[in-house]
PDB file of C-alpha atoms in Angstrom:
ATOM      1  CA  MET A 117     172.726   3.763 120.840  1.00 43.00           C
ATOM      2  CA  THR A 118     170.368   6.657 119.995  1.00 56.00           C
ATOM      3  CA  ALA A 119     168.737   8.407 122.949  1.00 65.00           C
ATOM      4  CA  SER A 120     164.956   8.714 123.165  1.00 74.00           C
ATOM      5  CA  SER A 121     163.154  12.045 123.564  1.00 88.00           C
ATOM      6  CA  VAL A 122     160.334  10.549 125.618  1.00 94.00           C
ATOM      7  CA  ASN A 123     161.990  11.311 128.956  1.00 90.00           C
ATOM      8  CA  HIS A 124     161.190  15.022 128.798  1.00 86.00           C
ATOM      9  CA  ALA A 125     158.430  15.152 126.169  1.00 93.00           C
ATOM     10  CA  ARG A 126     155.576  17.559 126.835  1.00 94.00           C
ATOM     11  CA  SER A 127     153.238  16.558 124.014  1.00 97.00           C
ATOM     12  CA  LEU A 128     152.840  12.961 122.833  1.00 98.00           C
ATOM     13  CA  LEU A 129     150.541  12.548 119.834  1.00 98.00           C
ATOM     14  CA  PHE A 130     148.809   9.242 119.102  1.00 98.00           C
ATOM     15  CA  VAL A 131     148.660   7.959 115.527  1.00 98.00           C
ATOM     16  CA  PRO A 132     147.196   4.559 114.541  1.00 97.00           C
ATOM     17  CA  ALA A 133     149.705   2.003 113.299  1.00 97.00           C
ATOM     18  CA  THR A 134     147.230   1.268 110.492  1.00 97.00           C
ATOM     19  CA  LYS A 135     147.750   4.791 109.111  1.00 96.00           C
ATOM     20  CA  PRO A 136     151.474   4.922 108.209  1.00 95.00           C
ATOM     21  CA  GLU A 137     150.799   7.818 105.839  1.00 95.00           C
ATOM     22  CA  ARG A 138     150.144   9.914 108.954  1.00 96.00           C
ATOM     23  CA  PHE A 139     153.473   9.176 110.672  1.00 96.00           C
ATOM     24  CA  ALA A 140     155.392  11.966 108.926  1.00 95.00           C
ATOM     25  CA  LYS A 141     152.535  14.441 109.412  1.00 96.00           C
ATOM     26  CA  ALA A 142     152.415  13.611 113.103  1.00 97.00           C
ATOM     27  CA  LEU A 143     156.173  14.093 113.429  1.00 97.00           C
ATOM     28  CA  ASP A 144     155.822  17.480 111.720  1.00 96.00           C
ATOM     29  CA  SER A 145     152.927  18.552 113.962  1.00 96.00           C
ATOM     30  CA  GLY A 146     155.155  20.100 116.606  1.00 94.00           C
ATOM     31  CA  ALA A 147     154.644  17.197 119.004  1.00 96.00           C
ATOM     32  CA  ASP A 148     157.696  16.321 121.052  1.00 95.00           C
ATOM     33  CA  CYS A 149     156.953  12.628 120.451  1.00 97.00           C
ATOM     34  CA  ILE A 150     154.472  10.553 118.508  1.00 98.00           C
ATOM     35  CA  ILE A 151     152.924   7.333 119.801  1.00 98.00           C
ATOM     36  CA  ILE A 152     152.299   4.779 117.070  1.00 98.00           C
ATOM     37  CA  ASP A 153     149.427   2.751 118.458  1.00 98.00           C
ATOM     38  CA  LEU A 154     149.175  -1.006 118.032  1.00 98.00           C
ATOM     39  CA  GLU A 155     146.612  -1.307 120.832  1.00 98.00           C
ATOM     40  CA  ASP A 156     143.316   0.562 121.182  1.00 96.00           C
ATOM     41  CA  ALA A 157     143.443   2.201 117.747  1.00 96.00           C
ATOM     42  CA  VAL A 158     143.689  -1.170 115.975  1.00 97.00           C
ATOM     43  CA  ALA A 159     140.855  -3.689 115.725  1.00 97.00           C
ATOM     44  CA  GLU A 160     141.623  -7.253 116.774  1.00 96.00           C
ATOM     45  CA  GLY A 161     141.416  -8.530 113.225  1.00 96.00           C
ATOM     46  CA  SER A 162     143.910  -5.920 112.023  1.00 97.00           C
ATOM     47  CA  LYS A 163     146.622  -6.396 114.655  1.00 98.00           C
ATOM     48  CA  ASP A 164     148.984  -8.514 112.575  1.00 97.00           C
ATOM     49  CA  GLY A 165     148.586  -6.316 109.508  1.00 97.00           C
ATOM     50  CA  ALA A 166     149.239  -3.173 111.547  1.00 97.00           C
ATOM     51  CA  ARG A 167     152.437  -4.693 112.929  1.00 97.00           C
ATOM     52  CA  GLU A 168     153.592  -5.592 109.422  1.00 97.00           C
ATOM     53  CA  GLN A 169     152.932  -2.030 108.251  1.00 96.00           C
ATOM     54  CA  LEU A 170     154.924  -0.689 111.169  1.00 97.00           C
ATOM     55  CA  ALA A 171     157.796  -3.053 110.369  1.00 97.00           C
ATOM     56  CA  GLN A 172     157.896  -1.675 106.837  1.00 96.00           C
ATOM     57  CA  HIS A 173     157.870   1.983 107.879  1.00 96.00           C
ATOM     58  CA  LEU A 174     160.229   2.051 110.873  1.00 96.00           C
ATOM     59  CA  PRO A 175     163.305   1.741 108.603  1.00 96.00           C
ATOM     60  CA  GLN A 176     162.123   4.831 106.719  1.00 95.00           C
ATOM     61  CA  LEU A 177     162.398   7.038 109.813  1.00 96.00           C
ATOM     62  CA  THR A 178     165.555   9.023 110.397  1.00 96.00           C
ATOM     63  CA  ALA A 179     167.519   8.647 113.622  1.00 95.00           C
ATOM     64  CA  ASP A 180     166.024  11.882 114.961  1.00 94.00           C
ATOM     65  CA  GLN A 181     162.525  10.723 114.071  1.00 96.00           C
ATOM     66  CA  ARG A 182     163.051   7.366 115.766  1.00 96.00           C
ATOM     67  CA  ALA A 183     164.198   9.193 118.890  1.00 95.00           C
ATOM     68  CA  ARG A 184     160.808  10.937 118.916  1.00 96.00           C
ATOM     69  CA  THR A 185     158.816   7.754 118.339  1.00 97.00           C
ATOM     70  CA  VAL A 186     157.046   5.659 120.959  1.00 98.00           C
ATOM     71  CA  VAL A 187     155.142   2.489 120.087  1.00 98.00           C
ATOM     72  CA  ARG A 188     152.210   1.477 122.264  1.00 98.00           C
ATOM     73  CA  ILE A 189     152.237  -2.304 122.133  1.00 98.00           C
ATOM     74  CA  ASN A 190     149.479  -4.671 123.170  1.00 98.00           C
ATOM     75  CA  ALA A 191     149.282  -5.546 126.855  1.00 98.00           C
ATOM     76  CA  ALA A 192     151.012  -8.504 128.440  1.00 97.00           C
ATOM     77  CA  GLY A 193     148.860 -11.608 128.220  1.00 96.00           C
ATOM     78  CA  THR A 194     147.209 -10.657 124.933  1.00 97.00           C
ATOM     79  CA  PRO A 195     147.733 -12.799 121.806  1.00 97.00           C
ATOM     80  CA  TRP A 196     149.742 -10.044 120.092  1.00 98.00           C
ATOM     81  CA  HIS A 197     152.103  -9.021 122.894  1.00 98.00           C
ATOM     82  CA  GLU A 198     155.053 -11.283 122.123  1.00 98.00           C
ATOM     83  CA  ALA A 199     155.014 -10.523 118.398  1.00 98.00           C
ATOM     84  CA  ASP A 200     154.980  -6.786 119.156  1.00 98.00           C
ATOM     85  CA  LEU A 201     158.056  -7.199 121.342  1.00 98.00           C
ATOM     86  CA  ALA A 202     159.817  -9.321 118.739  1.00 97.00           C
ATOM     87  CA  LEU A 203     159.414  -6.547 116.190  1.00 97.00           C
ATOM     88  CA  LEU A 204     160.597  -3.761 118.476  1.00 97.00           C
ATOM     89  CA  ARG A 205     163.583  -5.588 119.932  1.00 96.00           C
ATOM     90  CA  GLN A 206     165.753  -4.402 117.032  1.00 93.00           C
ATOM     91  CA  TRP A 207     164.554  -0.795 117.284  1.00 96.00           C
ATOM     92  CA  THR A 208     164.736   0.071 120.984  1.00 94.00           C
ATOM     93  CA  GLY A 209     168.508   0.384 120.716  1.00 91.00           C
ATOM     94  CA  GLN A 210     167.960   2.963 117.969  1.00 93.00           C
ATOM     95  CA  GLY A 211     165.863   5.372 120.015  1.00 94.00           C
ATOM     96  CA  VAL A 212     162.351   3.963 119.645  1.00 97.00           C
ATOM     97  CA  ALA A 213     160.581   3.823 123.018  1.00 97.00           C
ATOM     98  CA  VAL A 214     157.801   1.438 124.045  1.00 98.00           C
ATOM     99  CA  MET A 215     154.595   2.160 125.953  1.00 98.00           C
ATOM    100  CA  LEU A 216     153.122  -0.775 127.863  1.00 98.00           C
ATOM    101  CA  PRO A 217     149.368  -0.392 128.454  1.00 98.00           C
ATOM    102  CA  LYS A 218     147.602  -1.916 131.438  1.00 98.00           C
ATOM    103  CA  SER A 219     150.814  -1.709 133.484  1.00 98.00           C
ATOM    104  CA  GLU A 220     149.976  -3.476 136.734  1.00 97.00           C
ATOM    105  CA  GLU A 221     152.482  -6.227 137.432  1.00 95.00           C
ATOM    106  CA  PRO A 222     156.174  -5.331 137.852  1.00 96.00           C
ATOM    107  CA  ALA A 223     156.946  -8.839 136.602  1.00 96.00           C
ATOM    108  CA  ALA A 224     155.317  -8.035 133.251  1.00 97.00           C
ATOM    109  CA  LEU A 225     157.461  -4.912 132.909  1.00 97.00           C
ATOM    110  CA  HIS A 226     160.581  -6.864 133.830  1.00 97.00           C
ATOM    111  CA  GLY A 227     159.613  -9.359 131.121  1.00 97.00           C
ATOM    112  CA  VAL A 228     159.262  -6.594 128.543  1.00 97.00           C
ATOM    113  CA  ALA A 229     162.589  -5.113 129.608  1.00 96.00           C
ATOM    114  CA  GLN A 230     164.305  -8.492 129.368  1.00 96.00           C
ATOM    115  CA  VAL A 231     163.146  -8.976 125.774  1.00 97.00           C
ATOM    116  CA  LEU A 232     163.908  -5.413 124.662  1.00 96.00           C
ATOM    117  CA  GLY A 233     167.298  -5.171 126.364  1.00 93.00           C
ATOM    118  CA  GLU A 234     169.026  -2.920 128.851  1.00 89.00           C
ATOM    119  CA  GLY A 235     168.893   0.105 126.552  1.00 90.00           C
ATOM    120  CA  ALA A 236     165.107   0.062 126.230  1.00 95.00           C
ATOM    121  CA  ASN A 237     163.032   3.079 127.276  1.00 96.00           C
ATOM    122  CA  ILE A 238     159.638   1.989 128.582  1.00 98.00           C
ATOM    123  CA  VAL A 239     156.656   4.202 129.410  1.00 98.00           C
ATOM    124  CA  ALA A 240     154.374   2.441 131.895  1.00 98.00           C
ATOM    125  CA  LEU A 241     150.740   3.391 131.211  1.00 98.00           C
ATOM    126  CA  VAL A 242     148.781   3.047 134.451  1.00 98.00           C
ATOM    127  CA  GLU A 243     145.074   2.433 133.807  1.00 98.00           C
ATOM    128  CA  SER A 244     143.744   0.575 136.847  1.00 98.00           C
ATOM    129  CA  LEU A 245     143.694   0.467 140.632  1.00 98.00           C
ATOM    130  CA  ALA A 246     146.096  -2.480 140.527  1.00 98.00           C
ATOM    131  CA  GLY A 247     148.535  -0.324 138.581  1.00 98.00           C
ATOM    132  CA  LEU A 248     148.117   2.527 141.034  1.00 98.00           C
ATOM    133  CA  ASP A 249     148.765   0.212 143.981  1.00 98.00           C
ATOM    134  CA  ALA A 250     151.987  -1.037 142.327  1.00 98.00           C
ATOM    135  CA  LEU A 251     153.303   2.379 141.266  1.00 98.00           C
ATOM    136  CA  ASP A 252     156.483   2.339 143.316  1.00 98.00           C
ATOM    137  CA  LEU A 253     157.404  -1.164 142.170  1.00 98.00           C
ATOM    138  CA  ILE A 254     156.651  -0.284 138.549  1.00 98.00           C
ATOM    139  CA  ALA A 255     158.772   2.865 138.771  1.00 97.00           C
ATOM    140  CA  ARG A 256     161.732   0.840 140.083  1.00 95.00           C
ATOM    141  CA  VAL A 257     161.998  -1.283 136.930  1.00 96.00           C
ATOM    142  CA  PRO A 258     165.285   0.090 135.509  1.00 93.00           C
ATOM    143  CA  GLN A 259     164.073   0.484 131.932  1.00 95.00           C
ATOM    144  CA  VAL A 260     160.885   2.329 132.951  1.00 97.00           C
ATOM    145  CA  VAL A 261     161.755   5.946 132.227  1.00 96.00           C
ATOM    146  CA  ARG A 262     158.324   7.502 132.709  1.00 97.00           C
ATOM    147  CA  LEU A 263     154.845   6.877 134.086  1.00 98.00           C
ATOM    148  CA  ALA A 264     151.663   7.837 132.208  1.00 98.00           C
ATOM    149  CA  PHE A 265     148.053   8.035 133.374  1.00 98.00           C
ATOM    150  CA  GLY A 266     145.305   6.362 131.363  1.00 98.00           C
ATOM    151  CA  HIS A 267     142.559   8.170 133.228  1.00 98.00           C
ATOM    152  CA  LEU A 268     139.650   6.992 131.055  1.00 98.00           C
ATOM    153  CA  ASP A 269     140.267   3.279 131.592  1.00 98.00           C
ATOM    154  CA  PHE A 270     141.096   4.046 135.225  1.00 98.00           C
ATOM    155  CA  GLN A 271     137.599   5.449 135.707  1.00 98.00           C
ATOM    156  CA  LEU A 272     136.093   2.371 134.077  1.00 98.00           C
ATOM    157  CA  ASP A 273     138.087   0.100 136.356  1.00 98.00           C
ATOM    158  CA  LEU A 274     136.767   1.836 139.463  1.00 98.00           C
ATOM    159  CA  GLY A 275     133.251   2.464 138.180  1.00 98.00           C
ATOM    160  CA  MET A 276     133.809   6.216 138.393  1.00 97.00           C
ATOM    161  CA  ARG A 277     132.001   8.996 136.541  1.00 95.00           C
ATOM    162  CA  ALA A 278     134.318  11.934 136.999  1.00 96.00           C
ATOM    163  CA  SER A 279     132.974  15.436 136.409  1.00 96.00           C
ATOM    164  CA  VAL A 280     134.473  17.765 133.789  1.00 95.00           C
ATOM    165  CA  GLU A 281     137.199  19.171 136.060  1.00 96.00           C
ATOM    166  CA  GLU A 282     137.940  15.661 137.399  1.00 97.00           C
ATOM    167  CA  PRO A 283     138.544  16.479 141.092  1.00 97.00           C
ATOM    168  CA  GLU A 284     137.613  12.851 141.719  1.00 98.00           C
ATOM    169  CA  LEU A 285     140.913  11.792 140.134  1.00 98.00           C
ATOM    170  CA  ALA A 286     143.142  14.035 142.232  1.00 98.00           C
ATOM    171  CA  PHE A 287     144.252  11.152 144.457  1.00 98.00           C
ATOM    172  CA  ALA A 288     145.480   9.167 141.465  1.00 98.00           C
ATOM    173  CA  ARG A 289     147.264  12.110 139.839  1.00 98.00           C
ATOM    174  CA  ASN A 290     148.992  12.929 143.130  1.00 98.00           C
ATOM    175  CA  ALA A 291     150.106   9.307 143.418  1.00 98.00           C
ATOM    176  CA  LEU A 292     151.690   9.249 139.945  1.00 98.00           C
ATOM    177  CA  VAL A 293     153.561  12.492 140.546  1.00 98.00           C
ATOM    178  CA  ALA A 294     154.766  11.321 143.965  1.00 98.00           C
ATOM    179  CA  ALA A 295     155.897   7.919 142.671  1.00 98.00           C
ATOM    180  CA  SER A 296     157.818   9.573 139.841  1.00 96.00           C
ATOM    181  CA  ARG A 297     159.531  11.859 142.318  1.00 94.00           C
ATOM    182  CA  ARG A 298     160.454   9.004 144.654  1.00 96.00           C
ATOM    183  CA  ALA A 299     161.938   7.095 141.713  1.00 95.00           C
ATOM    184  CA  ARG A 300     163.838  10.224 140.599  1.00 89.00           C
ATOM    185  CA  MET A 301     162.365   9.985 137.109  1.00 92.00           C
ATOM    186  CA  PRO A 302     160.912  12.806 134.990  1.00 91.00           C
ATOM    187  CA  ALA A 303     157.442  14.093 135.803  1.00 94.00           C
ATOM    188  CA  PRO A 304     154.685  11.770 134.553  1.00 98.00           C
ATOM    189  CA  ILE A 305     152.410  12.116 131.522  1.00 98.00           C
ATOM    190  CA  ASP A 306     148.726  12.978 131.966  1.00 98.00           C
ATOM    191  CA  GLY A 307     145.872  11.489 129.960  1.00 98.00           C
ATOM    192  CA  VAL A 308     144.046  12.705 126.861  1.00 98.00           C
ATOM    193  CA  THR A 309     141.442  15.412 126.398  1.00 98.00           C
ATOM    194  CA  THR A 310     138.663  13.768 124.418  1.00 97.00           C
ATOM    195  CA  ASP A 311     136.985  17.024 123.348  1.00 96.00           C
ATOM    196  CA  THR A 312     139.156  17.736 120.324  1.00 95.00           C
ATOM    197  CA  GLY A 313     137.044  20.709 119.294  1.00 94.00           C
ATOM    198  CA  SER A 314     137.486  22.780 122.445  1.00 96.00           C
ATOM    199  CA  ALA A 315     140.726  24.711 122.861  1.00 96.00           C
ATOM    200  CA  GLU A 316     139.399  25.985 126.200  1.00 97.00           C
ATOM    201  CA  ARG A 317     138.895  22.477 127.572  1.00 97.00           C
ATOM    202  CA  LEU A 318     142.348  21.444 126.403  1.00 98.00           C
ATOM    203  CA  ALA A 319     143.976  24.501 127.973  1.00 97.00           C
ATOM    204  CA  ALA A 320     142.183  23.888 131.277  1.00 97.00           C
ATOM    205  CA  ASP A 321     143.202  20.211 131.301  1.00 98.00           C
ATOM    206  CA  ALA A 322     146.821  21.074 130.455  1.00 97.00           C
ATOM    207  CA  ARG A 323     146.943  23.731 133.185  1.00 96.00           C
ATOM    208  CA  ARG A 324     145.578  21.194 135.651  1.00 97.00           C
ATOM    209  CA  ALA A 325     148.263  18.719 134.610  1.00 98.00           C
ATOM    210  CA  ARG A 326     150.952  21.333 135.174  1.00 96.00           C
ATOM    211  CA  ALA A 327     149.474  22.304 138.555  1.00 96.00           C
ATOM    212  CA  PHE A 328     149.581  18.683 139.734  1.00 97.00           C
ATOM    213  CA  GLY A 329     153.204  18.334 138.667  1.00 95.00           C
ATOM    214  CA  PHE A 330     152.825  16.441 135.399  1.00 97.00           C
ATOM    215  CA  GLY A 331     155.407  17.153 132.735  1.00 94.00           C
ATOM    216  CA  GLY A 332     153.603  15.805 129.672  1.00 97.00           C
ATOM    217  CA  LYS A 333     150.189  15.100 128.237  1.00 98.00           C
ATOM    218  CA  LEU A 334     148.820  12.631 125.711  1.00 98.00           C
ATOM    219  CA  CYS A 335     147.216  14.118 122.584  1.00 98.00           C
ATOM    220  CA  ILE A 336     144.748  12.545 120.146  1.00 98.00           C
ATOM    221  CA  HIS A 337     144.622  15.323 117.535  1.00 97.00           C
ATOM    222  CA  PRO A 338     147.373  17.505 116.018  1.00 97.00           C
ATOM    223  CA  ALA A 339     145.385  20.630 116.941  1.00 97.00           C
ATOM    224  CA  GLN A 340     146.021  19.841 120.615  1.00 98.00           C
ATOM    225  CA  VAL A 341     149.804  19.865 120.385  1.00 97.00           C
ATOM    226  CA  ALA A 342     150.494  23.617 120.486  1.00 95.00           C
ATOM    227  CA  GLY A 343     148.267  24.180 123.516  1.00 96.00           C
ATOM    228  CA  VAL A 344     149.913  21.358 125.443  1.00 97.00           C
ATOM    229  CA  ASN A 345     153.405  22.572 124.580  1.00 94.00           C
ATOM    230  CA  GLU A 346     152.543  26.072 125.741  1.00 92.00           C
ATOM    231  CA  ALA A 347     150.959  24.995 129.007  1.00 94.00           C
ATOM    232  CA  LEU A 348     153.665  22.478 129.915  1.00 92.00           C
ATOM    233  CA  GLY A 349     156.646  24.382 128.556  1.00 84.00           C
ATOM    234  CA  TYR A 350     158.706  27.239 129.961  1.00 81.00           C
ATOM    235  CA  SER A 351     158.648  30.922 129.115  1.00 80.00           C
ATOM    236  CA  GLU A 352     161.678  32.687 127.667  1.00 84.00           C
ATOM    237  CA  ALA A 353     162.203  34.363 131.048  1.00 88.00           C
ATOM    238  CA  GLU A 354     162.188  30.993 132.833  1.00 86.00           C
ATOM    239  CA  GLN A 355     164.641  29.570 130.308  1.00 87.00           C
ATOM    240  CA  ALA A 356     166.988  32.537 130.672  1.00 92.00           C
ATOM    241  CA  TRP A 357     166.812  32.249 134.469  1.00 92.00           C
ATOM    242  CA  ALA A 358     167.667  28.531 134.350  1.00 92.00           C
ATOM    243  CA  LEU A 359     170.723  29.091 132.170  1.00 93.00           C
ATOM    244  CA  ARG A 360     171.962  31.856 134.490  1.00 94.00           C
ATOM    245  CA  VAL A 361     171.515  29.588 137.513  1.00 94.00           C
ATOM    246  CA  LEU A 362     173.488  26.749 135.923  1.00 94.00           C
ATOM    247  CA  GLU A 363     176.237  29.060 134.731  1.00 93.00           C
ATOM    248  CA  GLU A 364     176.663  30.542 138.202  1.00 93.00           C
ATOM    249  CA  ALA A 365     176.402  27.120 139.865  1.00 93.00           C
ATOM    250  CA  ALA A 366     179.235  25.839 137.690  1.00 93.00           C
ATOM    251  CA  ARG A 367     181.332  28.862 138.623  1.00 91.00           C
ATOM    252  CA  ARG A 368     180.630  28.391 142.337  1.00 90.00           C
ATOM    253  CA  GLY A 369     181.604  24.727 142.336  1.00 87.00           C
ATOM    254  CA  GLY A 370     178.615  23.457 144.309  1.00 76.00           C
ATOM    255  CA  GLU A 371     178.410  26.221 146.902  1.00 89.00           C
ATOM    256  CA  VAL A 372     175.079  27.734 147.896  1.00 93.00           C
ATOM    257  CA  PHE A 373     174.760  31.245 146.454  1.00 93.00           C
ATOM    258  CA  SER A 374     172.286  34.056 145.904  1.00 93.00           C
ATOM    259  CA  LEU A 375     170.908  35.112 142.512  1.00 92.00           C
ATOM    260  CA  ASP A 376     168.502  38.030 142.100  1.00 91.00           C
ATOM    261  CA  GLY A 377     167.975  38.027 145.843  1.00 90.00           C
ATOM    262  CA  ARG A 378     167.018  34.345 145.972  1.00 91.00           C
ATOM    263  CA  MET A 379     169.025  31.589 147.588  1.00 92.00           C
ATOM    264  CA  VAL A 380     170.112  28.934 145.128  1.00 93.00           C
ATOM    265  CA  ASP A 381     170.736  25.487 146.596  1.00 90.00           C
ATOM    266  CA  LEU A 382     170.571  21.958 145.164  1.00 84.00           C
ATOM    267  CA  PRO A 383     166.745  21.771 144.700  1.00 81.00           C
ATOM    268  CA  VAL A 384     166.787  25.079 142.806  1.00 88.00           C
ATOM    269  CA  ILE A 385     169.666  23.851 140.638  1.00 90.00           C
ATOM    270  CA  ARG A 386     167.756  20.639 139.871  1.00 82.00           C
ATOM    271  CA  ALA A 387     164.767  22.719 138.763  1.00 82.00           C
ATOM    272  CA  ALA A 388     167.029  24.776 136.514  1.00 88.00           C
ATOM    273  CA  GLU A 389     168.514  21.579 135.053  1.00 86.00           C
ATOM    274  CA  ALA A 390     165.006  20.325 134.174  1.00 77.00           C
ATOM    275  CA  ILE A 391     164.275  23.561 132.312  1.00 82.00           C
ATOM    276  CA  ALA A 392     167.624  23.431 130.537  1.00 84.00           C
ATOM    277  CA  ALA A 393     166.967  19.821 129.493  1.00 74.00           C
ATOM    278  CA  SER A 394     163.718  20.911 127.860  1.00 69.00           C
ATOM    279  CA  ILE A 395     165.585  23.635 125.957  1.00 70.00           C
ATOM    280  CA  ARG A 396     168.196  21.193 124.665  1.00 61.00           C
ATOM    281  CA  LYS A 397     165.490  18.748 123.609  1.00 54.00           C
TER     282      LYS A 397
END
């Protein structure tokens, strides 16, 4: 079975399933993962055709490309949900991950996991108060490897009109980060920046995501990828520090030790492992 890269992806770039000619360009954009979208980016009358196009192009992806591919399917209860799952059942064991929008009911996620199999990697996209209230249950579904925040639909659900800096959404972002930590899964993925023409807005949103404890961010334009990677990545100094910590930890056999005048215990080692995982990816 091929492993998926979604677990530690910083940048995840959406591309419509109706535009297969863009798949390769998206994969070459520098994004850690692409999200082929069968949901919001596809009109109702084009759903079946988009799925057929995806079925034709998935075999053309290499193993490495499949490991960097996520497919956002249509939500549970929609007319297209079961057909989406039927298509992806043969690909989740080859590295392709699945994003479930409108994640609210743990039972729906268990149903997706049952169809896709034990090796599936599922990203639960939380877009409503019901999803927020069920975060801990959603995060406990074994095949759910990451949580993501659909902050635009979340605002619609609650009748919110968040300001540019979005302090109104702090409670929800804190909840996603905390639930991910309790479930011992990678840091969650923050929502999109809709202003694709402002590098400053993107940088501010990415810095906010990092400050809250998010580890990734959704992108809707290739020009956003580099800024997200920079804001959510690690500097060369941080990478070098992490490798030194892990090397010394291995030599010490689990003992607490001091490095550069700083005590290194298990939480510090876990932080170094997260940085090292991003390097390997």
